[in-house]
Short mmCIF file of N, CA and C in Angstrom, two decimals:
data_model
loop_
_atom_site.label_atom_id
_atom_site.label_comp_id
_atom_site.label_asym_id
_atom_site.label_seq_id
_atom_site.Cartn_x
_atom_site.Cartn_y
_atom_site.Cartn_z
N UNK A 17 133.22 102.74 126.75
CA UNK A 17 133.03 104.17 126.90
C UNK A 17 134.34 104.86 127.28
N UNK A 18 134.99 104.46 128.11
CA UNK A 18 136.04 104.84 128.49
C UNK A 18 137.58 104.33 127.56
N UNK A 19 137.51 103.75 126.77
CA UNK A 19 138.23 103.50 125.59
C UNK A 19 137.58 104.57 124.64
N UNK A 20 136.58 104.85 124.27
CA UNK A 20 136.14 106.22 123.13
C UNK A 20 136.78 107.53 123.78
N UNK A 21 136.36 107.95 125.05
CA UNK A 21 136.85 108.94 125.56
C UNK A 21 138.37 109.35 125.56
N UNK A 22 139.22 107.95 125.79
CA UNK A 22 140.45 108.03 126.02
C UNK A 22 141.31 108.09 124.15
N UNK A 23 140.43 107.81 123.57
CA UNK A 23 140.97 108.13 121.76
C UNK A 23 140.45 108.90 121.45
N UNK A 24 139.46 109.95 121.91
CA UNK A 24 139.15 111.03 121.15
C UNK A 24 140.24 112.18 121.88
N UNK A 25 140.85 111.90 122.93
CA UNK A 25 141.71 112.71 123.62
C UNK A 25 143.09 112.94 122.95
N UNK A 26 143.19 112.01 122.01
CA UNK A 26 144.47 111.34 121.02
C UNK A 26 144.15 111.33 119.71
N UNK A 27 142.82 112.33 119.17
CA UNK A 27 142.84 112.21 118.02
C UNK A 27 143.14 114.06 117.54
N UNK A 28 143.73 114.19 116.58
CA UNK A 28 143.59 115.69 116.24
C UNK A 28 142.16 116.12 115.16
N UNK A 29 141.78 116.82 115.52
CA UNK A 29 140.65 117.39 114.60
C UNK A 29 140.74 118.35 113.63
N UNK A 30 140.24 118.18 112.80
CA UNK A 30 140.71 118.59 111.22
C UNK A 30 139.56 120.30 110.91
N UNK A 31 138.87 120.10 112.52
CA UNK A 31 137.91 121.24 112.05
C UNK A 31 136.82 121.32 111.65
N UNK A 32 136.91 119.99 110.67
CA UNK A 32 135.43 119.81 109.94
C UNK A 32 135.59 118.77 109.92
N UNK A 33 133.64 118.66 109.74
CA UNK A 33 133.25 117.40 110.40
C UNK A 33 133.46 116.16 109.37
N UNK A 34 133.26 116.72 107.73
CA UNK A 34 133.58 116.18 106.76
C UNK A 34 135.18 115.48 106.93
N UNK A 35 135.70 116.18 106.78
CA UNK A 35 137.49 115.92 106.61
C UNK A 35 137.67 115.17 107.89
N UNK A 36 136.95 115.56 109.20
CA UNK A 36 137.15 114.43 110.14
C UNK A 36 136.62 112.75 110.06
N UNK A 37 135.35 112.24 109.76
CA UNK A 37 134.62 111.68 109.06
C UNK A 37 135.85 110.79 107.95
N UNK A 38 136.50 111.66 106.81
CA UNK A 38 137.00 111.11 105.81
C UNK A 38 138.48 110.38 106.68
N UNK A 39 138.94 111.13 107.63
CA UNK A 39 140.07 110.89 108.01
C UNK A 39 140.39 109.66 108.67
N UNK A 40 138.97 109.19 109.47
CA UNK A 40 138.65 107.98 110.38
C UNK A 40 138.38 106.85 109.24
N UNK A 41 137.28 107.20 108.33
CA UNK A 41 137.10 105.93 107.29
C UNK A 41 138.27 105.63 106.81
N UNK A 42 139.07 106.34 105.85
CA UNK A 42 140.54 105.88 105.31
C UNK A 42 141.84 105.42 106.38
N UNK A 43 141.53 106.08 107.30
CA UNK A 43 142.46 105.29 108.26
C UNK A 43 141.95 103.49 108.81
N UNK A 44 140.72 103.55 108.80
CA UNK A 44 140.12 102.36 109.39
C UNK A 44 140.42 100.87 108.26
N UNK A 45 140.72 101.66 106.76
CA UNK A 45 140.86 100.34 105.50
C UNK A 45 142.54 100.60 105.83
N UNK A 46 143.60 101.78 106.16
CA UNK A 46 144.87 101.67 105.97
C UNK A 46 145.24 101.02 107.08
N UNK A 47 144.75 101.03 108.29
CA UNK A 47 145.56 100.10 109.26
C UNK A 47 145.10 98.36 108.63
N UNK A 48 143.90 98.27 108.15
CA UNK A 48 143.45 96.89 108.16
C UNK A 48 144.65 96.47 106.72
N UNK A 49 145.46 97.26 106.15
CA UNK A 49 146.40 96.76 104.62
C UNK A 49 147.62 96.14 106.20
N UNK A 50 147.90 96.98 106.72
CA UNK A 50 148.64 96.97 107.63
C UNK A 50 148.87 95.38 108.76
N UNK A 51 147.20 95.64 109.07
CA UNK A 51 147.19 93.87 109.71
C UNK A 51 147.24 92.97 108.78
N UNK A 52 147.03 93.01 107.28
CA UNK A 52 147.15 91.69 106.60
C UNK A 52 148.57 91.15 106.39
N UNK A 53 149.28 92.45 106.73
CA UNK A 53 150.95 92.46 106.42
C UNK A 53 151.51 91.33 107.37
N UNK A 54 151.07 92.16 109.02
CA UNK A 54 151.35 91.41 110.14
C UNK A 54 151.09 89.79 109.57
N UNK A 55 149.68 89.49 109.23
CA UNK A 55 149.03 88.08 108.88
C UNK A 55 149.91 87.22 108.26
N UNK A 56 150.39 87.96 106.95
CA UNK A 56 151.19 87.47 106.19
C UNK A 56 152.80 86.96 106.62
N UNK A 57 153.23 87.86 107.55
CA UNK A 57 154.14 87.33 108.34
C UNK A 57 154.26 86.81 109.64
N UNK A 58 152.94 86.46 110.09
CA UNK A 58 152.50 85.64 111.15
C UNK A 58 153.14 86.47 112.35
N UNK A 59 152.96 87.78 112.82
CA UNK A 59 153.47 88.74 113.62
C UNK A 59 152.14 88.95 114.41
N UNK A 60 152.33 88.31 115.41
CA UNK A 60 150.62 88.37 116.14
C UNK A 60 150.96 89.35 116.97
N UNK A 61 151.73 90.40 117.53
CA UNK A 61 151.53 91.49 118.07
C UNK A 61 151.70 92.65 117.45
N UNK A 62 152.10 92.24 115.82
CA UNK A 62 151.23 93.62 114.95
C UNK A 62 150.13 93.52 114.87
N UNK A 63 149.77 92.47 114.90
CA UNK A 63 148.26 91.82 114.45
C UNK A 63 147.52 92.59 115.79
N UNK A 64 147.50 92.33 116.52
CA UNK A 64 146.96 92.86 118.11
C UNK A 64 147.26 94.65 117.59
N UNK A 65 148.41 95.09 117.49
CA UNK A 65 148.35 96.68 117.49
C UNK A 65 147.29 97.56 116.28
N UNK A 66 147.74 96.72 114.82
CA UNK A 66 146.84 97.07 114.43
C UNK A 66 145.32 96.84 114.69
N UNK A 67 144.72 95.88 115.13
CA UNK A 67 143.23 95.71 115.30
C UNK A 67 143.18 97.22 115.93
N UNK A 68 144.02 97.13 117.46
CA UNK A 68 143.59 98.40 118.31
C UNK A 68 143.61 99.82 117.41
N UNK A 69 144.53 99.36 116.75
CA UNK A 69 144.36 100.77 115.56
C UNK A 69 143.03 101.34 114.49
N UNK A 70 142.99 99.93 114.09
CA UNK A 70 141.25 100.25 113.59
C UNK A 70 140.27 101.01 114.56
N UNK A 71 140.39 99.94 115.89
CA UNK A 71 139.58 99.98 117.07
C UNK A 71 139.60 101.85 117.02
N UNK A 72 140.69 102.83 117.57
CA UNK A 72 141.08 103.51 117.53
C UNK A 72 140.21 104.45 116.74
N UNK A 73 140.28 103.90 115.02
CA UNK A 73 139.69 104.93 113.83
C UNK A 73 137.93 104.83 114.55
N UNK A 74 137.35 103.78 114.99
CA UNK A 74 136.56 103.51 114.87
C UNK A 74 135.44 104.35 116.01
N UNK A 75 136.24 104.41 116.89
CA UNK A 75 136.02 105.05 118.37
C UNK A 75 135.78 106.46 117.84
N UNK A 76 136.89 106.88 116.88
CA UNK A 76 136.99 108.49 116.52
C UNK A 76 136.02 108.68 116.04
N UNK A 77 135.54 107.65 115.02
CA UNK A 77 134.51 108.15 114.00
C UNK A 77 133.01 108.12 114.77
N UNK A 78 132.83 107.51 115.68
CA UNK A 78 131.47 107.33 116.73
C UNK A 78 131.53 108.65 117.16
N UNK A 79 132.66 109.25 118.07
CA UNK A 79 132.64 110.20 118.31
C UNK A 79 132.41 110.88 117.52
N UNK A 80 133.15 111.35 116.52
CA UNK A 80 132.17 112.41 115.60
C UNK A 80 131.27 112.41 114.62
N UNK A 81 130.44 111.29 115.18
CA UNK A 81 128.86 111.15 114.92
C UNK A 81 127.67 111.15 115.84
N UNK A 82 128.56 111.32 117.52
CA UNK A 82 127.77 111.09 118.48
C UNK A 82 127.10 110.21 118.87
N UNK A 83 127.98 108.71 118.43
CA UNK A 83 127.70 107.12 118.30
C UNK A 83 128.30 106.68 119.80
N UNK A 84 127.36 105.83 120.17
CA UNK A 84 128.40 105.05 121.38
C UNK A 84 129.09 103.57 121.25
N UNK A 85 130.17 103.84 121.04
CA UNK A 85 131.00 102.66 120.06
C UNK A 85 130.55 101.30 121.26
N UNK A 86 130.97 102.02 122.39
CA UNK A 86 130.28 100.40 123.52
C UNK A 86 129.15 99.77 123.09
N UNK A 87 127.85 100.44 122.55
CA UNK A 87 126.27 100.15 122.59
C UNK A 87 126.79 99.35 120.60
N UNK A 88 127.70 100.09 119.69
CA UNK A 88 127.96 99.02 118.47
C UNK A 88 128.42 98.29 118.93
N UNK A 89 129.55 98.07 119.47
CA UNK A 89 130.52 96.90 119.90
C UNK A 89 129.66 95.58 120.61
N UNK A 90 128.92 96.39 121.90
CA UNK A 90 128.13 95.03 122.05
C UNK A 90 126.75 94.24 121.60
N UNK A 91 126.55 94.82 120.79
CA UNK A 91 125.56 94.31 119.45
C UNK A 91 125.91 94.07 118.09
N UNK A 92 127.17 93.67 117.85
CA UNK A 92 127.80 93.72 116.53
C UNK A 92 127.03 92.68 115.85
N UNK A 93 127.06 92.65 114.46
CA UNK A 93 126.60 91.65 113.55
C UNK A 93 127.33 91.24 113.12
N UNK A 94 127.06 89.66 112.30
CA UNK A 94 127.90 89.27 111.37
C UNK A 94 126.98 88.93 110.32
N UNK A 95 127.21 89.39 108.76
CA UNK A 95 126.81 89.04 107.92
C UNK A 95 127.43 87.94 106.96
N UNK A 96 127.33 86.91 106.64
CA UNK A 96 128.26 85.81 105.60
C UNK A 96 128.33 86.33 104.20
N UNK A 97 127.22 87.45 103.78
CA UNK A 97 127.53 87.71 102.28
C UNK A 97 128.75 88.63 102.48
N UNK A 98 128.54 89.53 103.34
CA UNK A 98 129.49 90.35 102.95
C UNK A 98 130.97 90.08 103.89
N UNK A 99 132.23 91.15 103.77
CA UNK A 99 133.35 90.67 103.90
C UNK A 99 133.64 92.19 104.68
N UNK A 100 135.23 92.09 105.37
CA UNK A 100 135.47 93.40 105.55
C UNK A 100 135.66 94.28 105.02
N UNK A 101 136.69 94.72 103.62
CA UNK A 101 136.69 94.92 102.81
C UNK A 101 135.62 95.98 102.13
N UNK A 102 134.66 94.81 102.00
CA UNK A 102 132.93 95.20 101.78
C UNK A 102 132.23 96.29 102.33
N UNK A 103 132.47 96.02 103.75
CA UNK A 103 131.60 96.73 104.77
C UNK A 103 132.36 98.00 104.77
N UNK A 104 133.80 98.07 104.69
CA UNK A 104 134.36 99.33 105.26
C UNK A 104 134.29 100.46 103.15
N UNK A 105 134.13 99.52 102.53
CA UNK A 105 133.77 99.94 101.16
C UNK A 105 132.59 100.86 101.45
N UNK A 106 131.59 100.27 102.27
CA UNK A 106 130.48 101.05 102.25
C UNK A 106 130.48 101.77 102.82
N UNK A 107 130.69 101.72 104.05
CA UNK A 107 130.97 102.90 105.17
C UNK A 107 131.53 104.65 104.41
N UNK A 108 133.23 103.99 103.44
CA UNK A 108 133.54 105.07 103.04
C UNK A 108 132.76 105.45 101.81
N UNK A 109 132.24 104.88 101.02
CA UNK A 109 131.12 105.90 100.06
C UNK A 109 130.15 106.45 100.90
N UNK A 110 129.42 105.75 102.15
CA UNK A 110 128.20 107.12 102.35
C UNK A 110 129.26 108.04 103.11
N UNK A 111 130.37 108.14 103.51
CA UNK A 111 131.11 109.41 103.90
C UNK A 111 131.48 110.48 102.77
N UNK A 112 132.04 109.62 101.13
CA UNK A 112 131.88 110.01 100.22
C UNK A 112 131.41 111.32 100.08
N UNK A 113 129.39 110.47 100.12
CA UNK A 113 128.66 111.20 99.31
C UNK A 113 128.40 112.20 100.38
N UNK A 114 128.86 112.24 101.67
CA UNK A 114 128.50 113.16 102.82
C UNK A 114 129.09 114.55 102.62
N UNK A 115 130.65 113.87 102.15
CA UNK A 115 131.28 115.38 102.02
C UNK A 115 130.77 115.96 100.51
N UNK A 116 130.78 114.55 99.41
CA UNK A 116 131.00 115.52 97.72
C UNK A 116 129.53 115.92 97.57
N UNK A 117 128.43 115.50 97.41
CA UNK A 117 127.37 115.62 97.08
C UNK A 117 126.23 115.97 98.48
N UNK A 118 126.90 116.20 99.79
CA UNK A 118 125.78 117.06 100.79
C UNK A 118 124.70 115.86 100.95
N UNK A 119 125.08 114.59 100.59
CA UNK A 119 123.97 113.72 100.89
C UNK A 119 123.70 113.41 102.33
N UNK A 120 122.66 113.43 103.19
CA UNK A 120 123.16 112.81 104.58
C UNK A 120 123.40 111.49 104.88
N UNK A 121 124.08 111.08 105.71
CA UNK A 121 124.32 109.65 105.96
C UNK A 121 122.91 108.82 106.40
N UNK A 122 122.61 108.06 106.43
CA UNK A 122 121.07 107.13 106.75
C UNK A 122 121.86 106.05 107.92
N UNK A 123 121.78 106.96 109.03
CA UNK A 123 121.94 106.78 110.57
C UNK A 123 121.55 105.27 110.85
N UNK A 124 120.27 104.43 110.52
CA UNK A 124 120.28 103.47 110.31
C UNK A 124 121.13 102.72 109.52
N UNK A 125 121.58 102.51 108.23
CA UNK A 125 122.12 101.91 107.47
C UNK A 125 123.78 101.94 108.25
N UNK A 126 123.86 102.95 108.59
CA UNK A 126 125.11 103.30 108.86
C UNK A 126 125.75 102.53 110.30
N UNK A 127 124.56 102.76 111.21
CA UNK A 127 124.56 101.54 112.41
C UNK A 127 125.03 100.34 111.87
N UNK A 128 124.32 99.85 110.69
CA UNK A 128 124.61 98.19 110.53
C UNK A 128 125.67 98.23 109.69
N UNK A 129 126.57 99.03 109.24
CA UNK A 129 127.76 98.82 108.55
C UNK A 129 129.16 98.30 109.92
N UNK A 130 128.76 99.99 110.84
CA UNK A 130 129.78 99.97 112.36
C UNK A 130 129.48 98.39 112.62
N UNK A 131 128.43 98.16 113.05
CA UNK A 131 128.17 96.50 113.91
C UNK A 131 129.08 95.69 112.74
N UNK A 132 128.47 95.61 111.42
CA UNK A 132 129.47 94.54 110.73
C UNK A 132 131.13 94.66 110.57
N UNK A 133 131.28 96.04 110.83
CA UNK A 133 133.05 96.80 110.71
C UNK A 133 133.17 96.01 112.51
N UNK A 134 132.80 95.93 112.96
CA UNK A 134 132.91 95.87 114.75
C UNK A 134 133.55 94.07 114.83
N UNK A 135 132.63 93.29 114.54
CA UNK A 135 132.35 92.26 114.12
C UNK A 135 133.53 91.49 113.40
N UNK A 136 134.16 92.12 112.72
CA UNK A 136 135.10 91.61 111.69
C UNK A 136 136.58 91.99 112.74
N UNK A 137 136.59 93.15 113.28
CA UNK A 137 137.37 93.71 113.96
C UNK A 137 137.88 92.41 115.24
N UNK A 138 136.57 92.44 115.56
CA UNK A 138 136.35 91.30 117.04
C UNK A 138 137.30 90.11 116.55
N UNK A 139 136.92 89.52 115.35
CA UNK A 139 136.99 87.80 114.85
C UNK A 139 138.62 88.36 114.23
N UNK A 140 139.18 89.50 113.99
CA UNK A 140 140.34 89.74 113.67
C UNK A 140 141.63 89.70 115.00
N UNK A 141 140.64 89.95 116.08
CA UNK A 141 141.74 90.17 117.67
C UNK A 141 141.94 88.51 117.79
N UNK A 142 140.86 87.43 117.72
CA UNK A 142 141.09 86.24 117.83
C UNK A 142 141.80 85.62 119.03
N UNK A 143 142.34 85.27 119.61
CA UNK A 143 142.56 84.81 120.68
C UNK A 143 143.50 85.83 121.56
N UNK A 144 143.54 86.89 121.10
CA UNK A 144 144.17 88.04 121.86
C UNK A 144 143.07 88.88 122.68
N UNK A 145 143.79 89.22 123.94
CA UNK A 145 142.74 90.09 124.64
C UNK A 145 142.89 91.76 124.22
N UNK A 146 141.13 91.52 123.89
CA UNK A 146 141.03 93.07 123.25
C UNK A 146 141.30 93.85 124.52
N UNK A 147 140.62 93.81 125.63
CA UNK A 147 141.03 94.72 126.42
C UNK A 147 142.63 95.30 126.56
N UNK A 148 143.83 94.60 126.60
CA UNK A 148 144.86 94.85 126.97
C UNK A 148 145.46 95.29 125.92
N UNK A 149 145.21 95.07 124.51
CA UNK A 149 145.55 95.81 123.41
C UNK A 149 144.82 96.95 123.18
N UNK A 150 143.65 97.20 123.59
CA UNK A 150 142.93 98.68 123.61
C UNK A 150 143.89 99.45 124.81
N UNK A 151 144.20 98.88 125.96
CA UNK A 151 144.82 99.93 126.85
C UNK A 151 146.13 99.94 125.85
N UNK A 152 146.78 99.21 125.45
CA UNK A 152 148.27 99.26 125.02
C UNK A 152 148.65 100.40 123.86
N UNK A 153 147.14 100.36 122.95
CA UNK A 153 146.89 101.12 122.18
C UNK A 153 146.75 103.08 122.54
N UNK A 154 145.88 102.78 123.83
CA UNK A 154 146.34 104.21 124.29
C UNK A 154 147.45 105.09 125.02
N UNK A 155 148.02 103.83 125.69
CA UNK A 155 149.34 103.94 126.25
C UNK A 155 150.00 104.56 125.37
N UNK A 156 150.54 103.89 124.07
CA UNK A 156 151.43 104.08 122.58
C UNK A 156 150.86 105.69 122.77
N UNK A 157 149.39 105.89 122.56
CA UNK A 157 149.51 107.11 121.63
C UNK A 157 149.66 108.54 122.42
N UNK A 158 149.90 108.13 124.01
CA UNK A 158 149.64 108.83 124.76
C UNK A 158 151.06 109.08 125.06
N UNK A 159 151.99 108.68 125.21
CA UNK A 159 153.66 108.89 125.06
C UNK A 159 154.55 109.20 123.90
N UNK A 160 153.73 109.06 122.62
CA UNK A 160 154.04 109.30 121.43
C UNK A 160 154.36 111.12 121.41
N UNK A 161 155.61 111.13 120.97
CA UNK A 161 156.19 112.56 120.87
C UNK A 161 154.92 113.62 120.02
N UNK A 162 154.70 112.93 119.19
CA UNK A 162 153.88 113.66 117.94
C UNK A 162 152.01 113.93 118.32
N UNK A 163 151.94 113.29 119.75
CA UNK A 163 150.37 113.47 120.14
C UNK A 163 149.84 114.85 119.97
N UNK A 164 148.56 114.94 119.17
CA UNK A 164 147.63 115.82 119.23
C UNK A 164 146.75 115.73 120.62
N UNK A 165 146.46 116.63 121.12
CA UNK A 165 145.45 117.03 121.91
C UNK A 165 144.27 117.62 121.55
N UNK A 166 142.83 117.17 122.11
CA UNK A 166 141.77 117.97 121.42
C UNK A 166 141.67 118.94 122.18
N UNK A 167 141.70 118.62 123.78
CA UNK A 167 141.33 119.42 124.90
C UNK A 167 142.83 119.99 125.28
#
């Protein structure tokens, strides 16, 4: 709870709820191109920054759905058919169809995408402590010259 609070304080808002929504899903697949980079060059404290970076998109986007990322986080799922990739595929089409076609999101369905996005996130921190990369993560964005403020 207090990790959501402390990234919605660090996120800028676009105004609308759509364009906010779109801004969190596409950020949540661009940091994860980002950790495969780290992967690929075996850089385990990009690996740690980006997770918190997803973590980050992920927090934002609860918030502006009025989700409590603590209550996904500690009920996450894991599914074996599907992949991350997959899950965050889905996530961004029902945002998609939220903004192009006025469809509403199915609040259920949408729960079990976060838990499987949560899930993948978790098994991605791997022997790193999420806690100290979630604070490290707000630290960064909170000294960062370029911080937005909501409040």
């Amino acid at each position: 709870k207090e990790y959501q609070s402390l990234a919605k304080r660090t996120c800028p808002s676009l105004d609308n709820n759509k364009l906010d929504l779109c801004h969190m899903v596409l950020g949540i697949f661009s940091e994860y191109e980002e950790y495969m980079l780290a992967v690929m060059s075996e850089d385990r404290i990009n690996q740690s920054e980006e997770c918190s970076d997803m973590m980050w998109y992920m927090a934002n986007y609860c918030t502006f759905r009025n989700l409590d990322l603590e209550e996904l986080y500690n009920n996450r799922q894991e599914n074996k058919k599907l992949n991350f990739t997959i899950v965050v595929s889905i996530l961004q089409d029902m945002v998609k169809k939220y903004i192009a076609y006025n469809k509403e999101i199915n609040v259920d369905k949408e729960g079990t995408i976060l838990k499987y996005i949560l899930y993948y996130i978790k098994e991605m921190y791997g022997e790193i402590d999420i806690h100290t990369s979630l604070n490290n993560n707000i630290n960064k964005l909170i000294t960062t010259d370029n911080l937005f403020i909501i409040y």
